[in-house]
PDB file of N, CA and C in Angstrom:
ATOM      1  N   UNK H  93       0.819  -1.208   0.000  1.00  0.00           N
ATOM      2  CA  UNK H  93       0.000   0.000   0.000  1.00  0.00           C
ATOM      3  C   UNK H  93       0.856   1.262   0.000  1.00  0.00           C
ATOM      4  N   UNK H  94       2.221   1.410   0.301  1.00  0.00           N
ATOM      5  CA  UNK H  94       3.057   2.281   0.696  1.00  0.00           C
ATOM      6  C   UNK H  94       3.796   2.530  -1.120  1.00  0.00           C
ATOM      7  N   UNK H  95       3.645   3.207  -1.328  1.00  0.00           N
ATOM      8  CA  UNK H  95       4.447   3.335  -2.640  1.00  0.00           C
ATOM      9  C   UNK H  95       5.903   3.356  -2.982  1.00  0.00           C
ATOM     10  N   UNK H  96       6.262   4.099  -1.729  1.00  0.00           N
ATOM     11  CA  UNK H  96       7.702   3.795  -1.385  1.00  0.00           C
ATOM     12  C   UNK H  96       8.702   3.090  -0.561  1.00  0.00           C
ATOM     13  N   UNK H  97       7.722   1.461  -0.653  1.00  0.00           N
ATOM     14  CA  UNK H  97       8.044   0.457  -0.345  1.00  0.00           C
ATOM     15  C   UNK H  97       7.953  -0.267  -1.355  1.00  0.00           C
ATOM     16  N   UNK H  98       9.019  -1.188  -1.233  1.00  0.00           N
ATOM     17  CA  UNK H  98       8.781  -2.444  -2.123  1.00  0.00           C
ATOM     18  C   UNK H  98       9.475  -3.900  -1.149  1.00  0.00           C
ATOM     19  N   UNK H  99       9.046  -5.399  -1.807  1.00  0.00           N
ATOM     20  CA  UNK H  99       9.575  -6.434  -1.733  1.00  0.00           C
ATOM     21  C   UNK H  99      10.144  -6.842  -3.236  1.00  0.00           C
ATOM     22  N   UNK H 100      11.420  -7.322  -3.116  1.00  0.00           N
ATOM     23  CA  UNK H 100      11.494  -8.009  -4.522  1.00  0.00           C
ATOM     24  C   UNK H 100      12.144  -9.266  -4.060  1.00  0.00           C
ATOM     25  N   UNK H 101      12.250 -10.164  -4.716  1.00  0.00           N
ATOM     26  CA  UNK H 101      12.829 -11.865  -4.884  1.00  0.00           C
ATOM     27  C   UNK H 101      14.803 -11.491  -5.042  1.00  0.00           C
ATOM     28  N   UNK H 102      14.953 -12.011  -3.289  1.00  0.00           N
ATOM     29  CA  UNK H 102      16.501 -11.606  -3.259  1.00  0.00           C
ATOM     30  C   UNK H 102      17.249 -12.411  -4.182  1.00  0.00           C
ATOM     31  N   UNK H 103      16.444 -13.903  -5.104  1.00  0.00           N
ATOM     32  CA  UNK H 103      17.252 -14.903  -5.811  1.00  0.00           C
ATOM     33  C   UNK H 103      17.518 -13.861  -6.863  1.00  0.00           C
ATOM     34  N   UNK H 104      16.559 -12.768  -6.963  1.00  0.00           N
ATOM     35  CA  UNK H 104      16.602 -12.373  -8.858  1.00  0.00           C
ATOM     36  C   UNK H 104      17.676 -11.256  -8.527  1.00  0.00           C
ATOM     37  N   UNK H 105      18.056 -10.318  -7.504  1.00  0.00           N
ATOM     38  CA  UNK H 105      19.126  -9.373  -7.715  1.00  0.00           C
ATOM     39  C   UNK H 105      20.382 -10.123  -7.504  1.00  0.00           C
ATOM     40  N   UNK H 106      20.944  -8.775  -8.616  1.00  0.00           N
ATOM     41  CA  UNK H 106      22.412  -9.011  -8.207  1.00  0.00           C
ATOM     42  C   UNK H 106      23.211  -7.949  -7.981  1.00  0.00           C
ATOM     43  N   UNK H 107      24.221  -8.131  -6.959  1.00  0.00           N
ATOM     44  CA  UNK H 107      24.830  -6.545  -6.614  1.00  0.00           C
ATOM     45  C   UNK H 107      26.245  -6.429  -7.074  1.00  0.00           C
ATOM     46  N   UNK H 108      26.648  -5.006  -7.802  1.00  0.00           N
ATOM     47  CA  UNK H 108      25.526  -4.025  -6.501  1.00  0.00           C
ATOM     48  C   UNK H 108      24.256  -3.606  -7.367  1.00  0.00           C
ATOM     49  N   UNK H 109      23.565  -3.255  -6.056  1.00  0.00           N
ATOM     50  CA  UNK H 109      22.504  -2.185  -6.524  1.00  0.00           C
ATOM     51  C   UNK H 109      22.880  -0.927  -7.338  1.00  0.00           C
ATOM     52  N   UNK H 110      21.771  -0.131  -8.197  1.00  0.00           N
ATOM     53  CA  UNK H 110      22.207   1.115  -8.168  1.00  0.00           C
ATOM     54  C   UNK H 110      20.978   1.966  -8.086  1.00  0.00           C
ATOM     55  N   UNK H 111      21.111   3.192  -7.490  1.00  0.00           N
ATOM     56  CA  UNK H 111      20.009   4.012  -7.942  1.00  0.00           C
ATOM     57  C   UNK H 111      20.449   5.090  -8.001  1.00  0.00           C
ATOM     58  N   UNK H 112      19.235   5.489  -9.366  1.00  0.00           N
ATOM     59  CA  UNK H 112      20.026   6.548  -9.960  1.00  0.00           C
ATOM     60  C   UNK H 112      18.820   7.343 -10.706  1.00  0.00           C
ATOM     61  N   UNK H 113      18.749   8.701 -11.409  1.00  0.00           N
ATOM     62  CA  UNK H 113      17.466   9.006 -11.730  1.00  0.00           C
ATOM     63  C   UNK H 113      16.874   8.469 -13.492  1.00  0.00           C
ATOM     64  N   UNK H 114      15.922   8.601 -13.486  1.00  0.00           N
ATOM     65  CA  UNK H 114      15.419   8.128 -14.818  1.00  0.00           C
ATOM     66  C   UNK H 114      15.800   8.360 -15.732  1.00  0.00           C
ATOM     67  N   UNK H 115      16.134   7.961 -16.577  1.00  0.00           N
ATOM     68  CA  UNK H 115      17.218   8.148 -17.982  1.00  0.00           C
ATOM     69  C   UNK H 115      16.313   8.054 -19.242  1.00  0.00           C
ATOM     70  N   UNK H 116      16.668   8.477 -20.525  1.00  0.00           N
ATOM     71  CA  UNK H 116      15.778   8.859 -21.862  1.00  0.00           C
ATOM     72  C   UNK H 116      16.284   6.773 -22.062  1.00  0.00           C
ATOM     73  N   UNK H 117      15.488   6.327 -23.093  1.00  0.00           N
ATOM     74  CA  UNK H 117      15.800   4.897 -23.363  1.00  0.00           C
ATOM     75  C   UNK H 117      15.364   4.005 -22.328  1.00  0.00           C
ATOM     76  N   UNK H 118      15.337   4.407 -20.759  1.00  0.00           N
ATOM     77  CA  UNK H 118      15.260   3.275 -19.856  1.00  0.00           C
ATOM     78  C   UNK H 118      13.779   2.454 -20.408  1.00  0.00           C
ATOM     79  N   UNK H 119      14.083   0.838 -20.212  1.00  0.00           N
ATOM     80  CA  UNK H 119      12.789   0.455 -19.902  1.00  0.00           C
ATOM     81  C   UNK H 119      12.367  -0.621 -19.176  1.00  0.00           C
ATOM     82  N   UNK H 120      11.605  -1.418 -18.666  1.00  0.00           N
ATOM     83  CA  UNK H 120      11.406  -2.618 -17.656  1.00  0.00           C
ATOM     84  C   UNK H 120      10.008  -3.269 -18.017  1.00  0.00           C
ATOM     85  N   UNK H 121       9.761  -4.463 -16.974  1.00  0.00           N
ATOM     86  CA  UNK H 121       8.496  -5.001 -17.263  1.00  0.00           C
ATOM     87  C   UNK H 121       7.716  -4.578 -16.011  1.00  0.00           C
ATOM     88  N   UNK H 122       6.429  -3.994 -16.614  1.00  0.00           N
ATOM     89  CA  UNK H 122       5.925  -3.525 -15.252  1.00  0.00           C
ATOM     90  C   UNK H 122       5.040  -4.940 -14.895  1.00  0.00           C
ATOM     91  N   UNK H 123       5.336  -4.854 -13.058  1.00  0.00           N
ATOM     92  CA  UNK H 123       4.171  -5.605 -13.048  1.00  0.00           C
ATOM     93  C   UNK H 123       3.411  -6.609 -13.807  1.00  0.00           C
ATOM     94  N   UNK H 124       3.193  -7.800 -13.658  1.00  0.00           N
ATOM     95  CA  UNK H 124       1.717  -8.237 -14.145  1.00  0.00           C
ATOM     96  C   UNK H 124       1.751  -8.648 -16.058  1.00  0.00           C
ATOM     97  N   UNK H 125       2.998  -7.754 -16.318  1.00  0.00           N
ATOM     98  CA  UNK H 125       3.307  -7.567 -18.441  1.00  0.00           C
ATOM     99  C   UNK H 125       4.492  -8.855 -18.733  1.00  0.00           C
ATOM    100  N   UNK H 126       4.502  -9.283 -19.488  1.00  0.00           N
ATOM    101  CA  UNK H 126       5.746  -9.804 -19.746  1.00  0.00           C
ATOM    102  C   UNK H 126       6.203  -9.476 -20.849  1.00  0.00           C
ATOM    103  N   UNK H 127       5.736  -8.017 -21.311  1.00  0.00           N
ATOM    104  CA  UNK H 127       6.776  -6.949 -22.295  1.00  0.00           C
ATOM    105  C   UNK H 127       7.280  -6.101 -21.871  1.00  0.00           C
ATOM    106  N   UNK H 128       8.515  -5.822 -22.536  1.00  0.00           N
ATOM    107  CA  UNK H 128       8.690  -4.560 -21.897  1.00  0.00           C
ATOM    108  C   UNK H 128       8.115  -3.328 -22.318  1.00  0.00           C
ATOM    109  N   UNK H 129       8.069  -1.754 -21.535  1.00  0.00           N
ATOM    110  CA  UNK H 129       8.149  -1.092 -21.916  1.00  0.00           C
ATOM    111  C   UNK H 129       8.595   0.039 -21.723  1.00  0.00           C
ATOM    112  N   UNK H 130       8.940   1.352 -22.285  1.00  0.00           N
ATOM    113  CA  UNK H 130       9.838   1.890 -22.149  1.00  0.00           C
ATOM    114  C   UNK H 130       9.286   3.113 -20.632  1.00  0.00           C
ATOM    115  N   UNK H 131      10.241   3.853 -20.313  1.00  0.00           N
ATOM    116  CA  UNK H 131       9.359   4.489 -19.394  1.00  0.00           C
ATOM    117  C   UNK H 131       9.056   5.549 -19.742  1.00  0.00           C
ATOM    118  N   UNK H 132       9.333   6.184 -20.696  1.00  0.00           N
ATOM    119  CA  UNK H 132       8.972   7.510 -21.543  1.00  0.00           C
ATOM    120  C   UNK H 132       7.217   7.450 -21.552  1.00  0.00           C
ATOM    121  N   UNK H 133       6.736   6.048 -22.122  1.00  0.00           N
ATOM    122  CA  UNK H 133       5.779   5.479 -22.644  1.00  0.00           C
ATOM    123  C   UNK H 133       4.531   5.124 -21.177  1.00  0.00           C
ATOM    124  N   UNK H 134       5.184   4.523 -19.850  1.00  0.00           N
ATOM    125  CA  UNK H 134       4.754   4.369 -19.093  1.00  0.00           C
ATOM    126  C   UNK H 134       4.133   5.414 -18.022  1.00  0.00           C
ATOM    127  N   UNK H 135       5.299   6.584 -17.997  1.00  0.00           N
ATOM    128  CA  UNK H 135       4.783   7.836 -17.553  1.00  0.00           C
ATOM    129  C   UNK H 135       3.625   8.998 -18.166  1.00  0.00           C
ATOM    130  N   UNK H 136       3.463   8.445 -19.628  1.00  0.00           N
ATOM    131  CA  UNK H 136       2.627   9.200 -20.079  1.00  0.00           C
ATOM    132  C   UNK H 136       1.219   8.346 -19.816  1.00  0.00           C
ATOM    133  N   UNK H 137       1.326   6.739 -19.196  1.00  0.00           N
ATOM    134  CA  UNK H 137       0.409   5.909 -18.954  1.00  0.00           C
ATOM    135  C   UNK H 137      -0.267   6.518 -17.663  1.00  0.00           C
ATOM    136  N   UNK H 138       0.821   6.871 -16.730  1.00  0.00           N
ATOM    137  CA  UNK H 138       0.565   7.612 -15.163  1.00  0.00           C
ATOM    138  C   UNK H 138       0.151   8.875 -15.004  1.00  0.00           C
ATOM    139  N   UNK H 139       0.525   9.666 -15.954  1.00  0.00           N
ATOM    140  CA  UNK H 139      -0.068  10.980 -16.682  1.00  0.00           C
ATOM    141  C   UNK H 139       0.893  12.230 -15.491  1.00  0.00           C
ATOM    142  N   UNK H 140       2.719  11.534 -15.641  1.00  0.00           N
ATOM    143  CA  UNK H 140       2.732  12.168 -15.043  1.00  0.00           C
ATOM    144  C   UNK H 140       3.553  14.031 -16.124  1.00  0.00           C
ATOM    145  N   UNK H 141       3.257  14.635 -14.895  1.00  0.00           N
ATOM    146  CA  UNK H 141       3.631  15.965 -15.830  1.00  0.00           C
ATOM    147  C   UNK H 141       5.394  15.921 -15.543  1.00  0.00           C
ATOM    148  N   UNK H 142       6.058  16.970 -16.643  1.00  0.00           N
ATOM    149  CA  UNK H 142       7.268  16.938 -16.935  1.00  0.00           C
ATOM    150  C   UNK H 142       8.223  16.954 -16.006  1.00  0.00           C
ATOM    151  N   UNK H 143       7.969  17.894 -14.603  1.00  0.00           N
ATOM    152  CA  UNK H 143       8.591  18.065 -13.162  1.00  0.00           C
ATOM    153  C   UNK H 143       8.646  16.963 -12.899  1.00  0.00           C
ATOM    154  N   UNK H 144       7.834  16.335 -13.135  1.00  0.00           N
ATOM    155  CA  UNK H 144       6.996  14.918 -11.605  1.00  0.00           C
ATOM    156  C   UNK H 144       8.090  13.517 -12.249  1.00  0.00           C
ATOM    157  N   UNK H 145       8.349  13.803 -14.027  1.00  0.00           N
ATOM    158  CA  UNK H 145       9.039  12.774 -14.784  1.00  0.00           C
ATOM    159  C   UNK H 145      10.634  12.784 -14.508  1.00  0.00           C
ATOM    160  N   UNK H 146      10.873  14.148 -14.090  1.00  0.00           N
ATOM    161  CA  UNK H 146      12.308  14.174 -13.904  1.00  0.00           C
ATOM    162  C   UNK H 146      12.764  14.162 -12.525  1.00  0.00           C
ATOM    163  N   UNK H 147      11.857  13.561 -11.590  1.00  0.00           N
ATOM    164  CA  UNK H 147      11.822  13.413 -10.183  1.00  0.00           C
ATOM    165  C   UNK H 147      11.913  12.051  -9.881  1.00  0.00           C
ATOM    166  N   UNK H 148      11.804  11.238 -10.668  1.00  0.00           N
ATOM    167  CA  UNK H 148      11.787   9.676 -10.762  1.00  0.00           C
ATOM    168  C   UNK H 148      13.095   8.889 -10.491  1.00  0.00           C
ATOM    169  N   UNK H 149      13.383   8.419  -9.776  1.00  0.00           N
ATOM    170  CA  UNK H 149      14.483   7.173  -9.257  1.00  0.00           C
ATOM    171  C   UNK H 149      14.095   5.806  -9.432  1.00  0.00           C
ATOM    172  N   UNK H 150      15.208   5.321  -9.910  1.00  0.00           N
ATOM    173  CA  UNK H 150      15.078   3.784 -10.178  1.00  0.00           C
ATOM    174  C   UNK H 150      16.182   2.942  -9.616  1.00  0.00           C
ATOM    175  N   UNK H 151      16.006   1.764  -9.311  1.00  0.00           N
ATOM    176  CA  UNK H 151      16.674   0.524  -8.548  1.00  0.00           C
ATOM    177  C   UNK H 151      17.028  -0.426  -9.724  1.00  0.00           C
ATOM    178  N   UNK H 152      18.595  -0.166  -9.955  1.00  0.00           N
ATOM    179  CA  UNK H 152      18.981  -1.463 -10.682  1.00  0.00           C
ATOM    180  C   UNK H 152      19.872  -2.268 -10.318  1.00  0.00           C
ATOM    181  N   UNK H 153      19.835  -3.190 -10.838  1.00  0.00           N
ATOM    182  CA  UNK H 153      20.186  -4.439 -10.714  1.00  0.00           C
ATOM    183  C   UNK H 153      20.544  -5.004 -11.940  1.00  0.00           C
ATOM    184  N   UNK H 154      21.898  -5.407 -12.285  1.00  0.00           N
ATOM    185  CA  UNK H 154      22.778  -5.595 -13.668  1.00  0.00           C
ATOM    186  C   UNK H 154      22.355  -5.347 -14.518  1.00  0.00           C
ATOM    187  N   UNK H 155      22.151  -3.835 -14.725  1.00  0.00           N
ATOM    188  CA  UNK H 155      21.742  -3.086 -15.783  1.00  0.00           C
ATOM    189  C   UNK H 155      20.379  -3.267 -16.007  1.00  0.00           C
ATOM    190  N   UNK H 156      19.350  -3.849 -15.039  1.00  0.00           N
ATOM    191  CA  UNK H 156      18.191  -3.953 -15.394  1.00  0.00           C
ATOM    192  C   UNK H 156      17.238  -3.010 -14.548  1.00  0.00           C
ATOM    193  N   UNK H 157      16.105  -2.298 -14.606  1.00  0.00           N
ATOM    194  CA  UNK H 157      15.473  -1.931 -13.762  1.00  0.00           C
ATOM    195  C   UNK H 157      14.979  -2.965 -12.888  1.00  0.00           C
ATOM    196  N   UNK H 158      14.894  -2.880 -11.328  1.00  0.00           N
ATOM    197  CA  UNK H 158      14.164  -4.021 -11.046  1.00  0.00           C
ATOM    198  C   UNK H 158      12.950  -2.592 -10.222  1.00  0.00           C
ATOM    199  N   UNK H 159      12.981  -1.553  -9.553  1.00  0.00           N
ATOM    200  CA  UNK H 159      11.458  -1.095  -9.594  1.00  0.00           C
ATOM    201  C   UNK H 159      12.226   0.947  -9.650  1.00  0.00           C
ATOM    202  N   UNK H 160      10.895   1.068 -10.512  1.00  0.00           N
ATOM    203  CA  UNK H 160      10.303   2.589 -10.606  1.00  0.00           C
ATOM    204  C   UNK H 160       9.324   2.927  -9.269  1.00  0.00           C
ATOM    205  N   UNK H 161      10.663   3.532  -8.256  1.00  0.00           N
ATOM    206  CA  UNK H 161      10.710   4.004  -7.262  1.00  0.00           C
ATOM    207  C   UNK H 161       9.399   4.885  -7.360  1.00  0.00           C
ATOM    208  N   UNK H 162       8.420   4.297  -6.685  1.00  0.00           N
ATOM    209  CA  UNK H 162       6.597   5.065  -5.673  1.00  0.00           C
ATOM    210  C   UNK H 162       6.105   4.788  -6.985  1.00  0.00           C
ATOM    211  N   UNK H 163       6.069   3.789  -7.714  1.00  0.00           N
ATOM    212  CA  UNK H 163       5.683   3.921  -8.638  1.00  0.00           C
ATOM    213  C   UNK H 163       5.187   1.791  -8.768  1.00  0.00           C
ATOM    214  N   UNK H 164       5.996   1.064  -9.655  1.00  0.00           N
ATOM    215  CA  UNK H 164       5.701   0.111 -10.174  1.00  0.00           C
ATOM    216  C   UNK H 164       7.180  -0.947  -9.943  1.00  0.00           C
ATOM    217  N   UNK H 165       7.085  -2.083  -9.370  1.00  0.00           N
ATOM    218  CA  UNK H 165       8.420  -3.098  -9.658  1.00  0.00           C
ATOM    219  C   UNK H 165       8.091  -3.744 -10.983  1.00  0.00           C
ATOM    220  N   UNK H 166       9.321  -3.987 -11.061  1.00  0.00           N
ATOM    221  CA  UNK H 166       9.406  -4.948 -13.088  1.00  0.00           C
ATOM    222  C   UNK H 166       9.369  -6.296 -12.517  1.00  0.00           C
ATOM    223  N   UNK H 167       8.738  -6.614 -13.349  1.00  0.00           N
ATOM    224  CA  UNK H 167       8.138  -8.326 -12.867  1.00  0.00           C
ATOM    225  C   UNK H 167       8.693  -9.348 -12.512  1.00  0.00           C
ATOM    226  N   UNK H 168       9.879  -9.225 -13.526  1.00  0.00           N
ATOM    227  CA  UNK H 168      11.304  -9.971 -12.960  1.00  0.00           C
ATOM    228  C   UNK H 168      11.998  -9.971 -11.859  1.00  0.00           C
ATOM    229  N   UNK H 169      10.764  -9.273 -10.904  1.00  0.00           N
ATOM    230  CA  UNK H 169      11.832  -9.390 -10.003  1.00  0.00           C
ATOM    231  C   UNK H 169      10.939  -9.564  -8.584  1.00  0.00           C
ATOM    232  N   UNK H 170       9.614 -10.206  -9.297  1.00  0.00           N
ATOM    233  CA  UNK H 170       8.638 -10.077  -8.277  1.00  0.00           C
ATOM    234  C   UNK H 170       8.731 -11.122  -7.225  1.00  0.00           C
ATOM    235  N   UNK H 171       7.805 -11.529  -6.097  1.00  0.00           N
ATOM    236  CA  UNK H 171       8.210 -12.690  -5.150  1.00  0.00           C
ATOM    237  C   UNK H 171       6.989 -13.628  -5.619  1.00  0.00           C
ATOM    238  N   UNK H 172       7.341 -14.668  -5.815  1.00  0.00           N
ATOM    239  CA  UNK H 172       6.814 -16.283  -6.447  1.00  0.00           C
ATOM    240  C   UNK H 172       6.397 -17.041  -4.853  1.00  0.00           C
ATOM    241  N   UNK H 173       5.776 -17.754  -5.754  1.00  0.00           N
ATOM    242  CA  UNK H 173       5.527 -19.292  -4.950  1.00  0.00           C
ATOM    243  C   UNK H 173       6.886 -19.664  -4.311  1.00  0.00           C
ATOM    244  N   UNK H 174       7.700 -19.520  -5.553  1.00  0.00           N
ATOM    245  CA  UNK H 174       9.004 -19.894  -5.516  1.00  0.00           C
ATOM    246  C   UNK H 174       9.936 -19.819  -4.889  1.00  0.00           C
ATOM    247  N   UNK H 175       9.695 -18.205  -4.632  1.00  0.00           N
ATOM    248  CA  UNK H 175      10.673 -17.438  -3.748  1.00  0.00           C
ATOM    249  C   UNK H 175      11.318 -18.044  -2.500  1.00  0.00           C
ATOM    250  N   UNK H 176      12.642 -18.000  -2.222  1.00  0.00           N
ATOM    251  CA  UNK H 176      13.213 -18.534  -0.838  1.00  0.00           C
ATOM    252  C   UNK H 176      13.061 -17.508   0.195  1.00  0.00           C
ATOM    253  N   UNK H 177      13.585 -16.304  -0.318  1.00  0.00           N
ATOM    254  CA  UNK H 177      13.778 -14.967   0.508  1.00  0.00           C
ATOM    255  C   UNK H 177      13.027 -13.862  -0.508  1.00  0.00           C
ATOM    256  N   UNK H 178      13.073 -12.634   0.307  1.00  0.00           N
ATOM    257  CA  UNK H 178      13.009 -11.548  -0.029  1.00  0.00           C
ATOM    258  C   UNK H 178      13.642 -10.239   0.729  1.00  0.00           C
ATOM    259  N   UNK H 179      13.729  -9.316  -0.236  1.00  0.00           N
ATOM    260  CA  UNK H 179      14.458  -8.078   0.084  1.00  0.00           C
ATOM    261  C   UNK H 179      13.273  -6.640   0.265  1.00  0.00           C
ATOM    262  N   UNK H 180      13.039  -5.990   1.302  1.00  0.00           N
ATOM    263  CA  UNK H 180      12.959  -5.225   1.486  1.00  0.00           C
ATOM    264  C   UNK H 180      13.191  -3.463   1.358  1.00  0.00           C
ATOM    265  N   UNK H 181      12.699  -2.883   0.297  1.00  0.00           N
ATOM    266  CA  UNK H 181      13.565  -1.636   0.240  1.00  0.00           C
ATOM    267  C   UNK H 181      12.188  -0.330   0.290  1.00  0.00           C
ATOM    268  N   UNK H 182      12.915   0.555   0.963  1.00  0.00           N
ATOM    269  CA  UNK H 182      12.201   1.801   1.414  1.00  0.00           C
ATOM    270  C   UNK H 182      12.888   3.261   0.948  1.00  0.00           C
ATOM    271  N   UNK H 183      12.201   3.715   0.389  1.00  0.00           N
ATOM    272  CA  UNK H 183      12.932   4.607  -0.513  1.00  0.00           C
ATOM    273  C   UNK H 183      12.423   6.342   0.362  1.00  0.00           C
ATOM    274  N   UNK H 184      12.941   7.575   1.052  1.00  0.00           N
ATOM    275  CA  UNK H 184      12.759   8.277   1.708  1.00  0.00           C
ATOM    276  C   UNK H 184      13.520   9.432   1.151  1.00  0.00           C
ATOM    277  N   UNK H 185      13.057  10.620   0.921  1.00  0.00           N
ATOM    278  CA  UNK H 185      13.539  11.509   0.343  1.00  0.00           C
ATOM    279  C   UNK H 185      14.209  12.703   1.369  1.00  0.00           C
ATOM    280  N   UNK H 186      13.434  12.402   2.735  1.00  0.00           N
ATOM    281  CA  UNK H 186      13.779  13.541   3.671  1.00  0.00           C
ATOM    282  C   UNK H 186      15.681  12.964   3.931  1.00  0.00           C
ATOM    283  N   UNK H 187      16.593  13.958   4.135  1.00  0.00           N
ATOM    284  CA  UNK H 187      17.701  13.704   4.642  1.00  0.00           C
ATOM    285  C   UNK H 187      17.515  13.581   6.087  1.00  0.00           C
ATOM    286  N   UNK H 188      18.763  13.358   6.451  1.00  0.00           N
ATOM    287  CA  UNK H 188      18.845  12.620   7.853  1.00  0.00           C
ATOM    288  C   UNK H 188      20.008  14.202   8.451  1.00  0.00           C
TER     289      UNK H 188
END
């Protein structure tokens, strides 16, 4: 329910992590798709405006997105039946 929470499947990352802000070209599988698509394409799905697009952080994992931070995880990286573990991440903008 928290947007700037996520779980993902600790089998599917690999580190390091990176995060970093949204880039022209990026793209992932959102959720639920097993296409990809780009996020240029996805933000105009969210309707977000141009400020709100260049405010966006993403979590990767060997060059892949694994989630569009308050937003959507890429599927690949979701937690299964399967899953052994999972990873926890909380994303907070206030400094410390």
């Amino acid at each position: 329910s928290d947007n700037n929470t996520c779980m993902l499947d600790a089998a599917a990352l690999q580190f390091p992590l990176i995060l970093r802000p949204a880039a022209t070209g990026d793209y992932f599988y959102p959720l639920g798709m097993q296409k990809k698509k780009k996020l240029s394409k996805f933000f105009i799905d969210q309707k977000l405006s141009k400020t709100a697009k260049e405010k966006v952080w993403v979590l990767v994992s060997n060059n892949r997105i694994a989630w569009v931070i308050g937003y959507r995880i890429d599927n690949r990286f979701k937690i299964t039946p399967a899953s052994t573990a999972a990873v926890k991440f909380t994303f907070s903008t206030t400094a410390l």
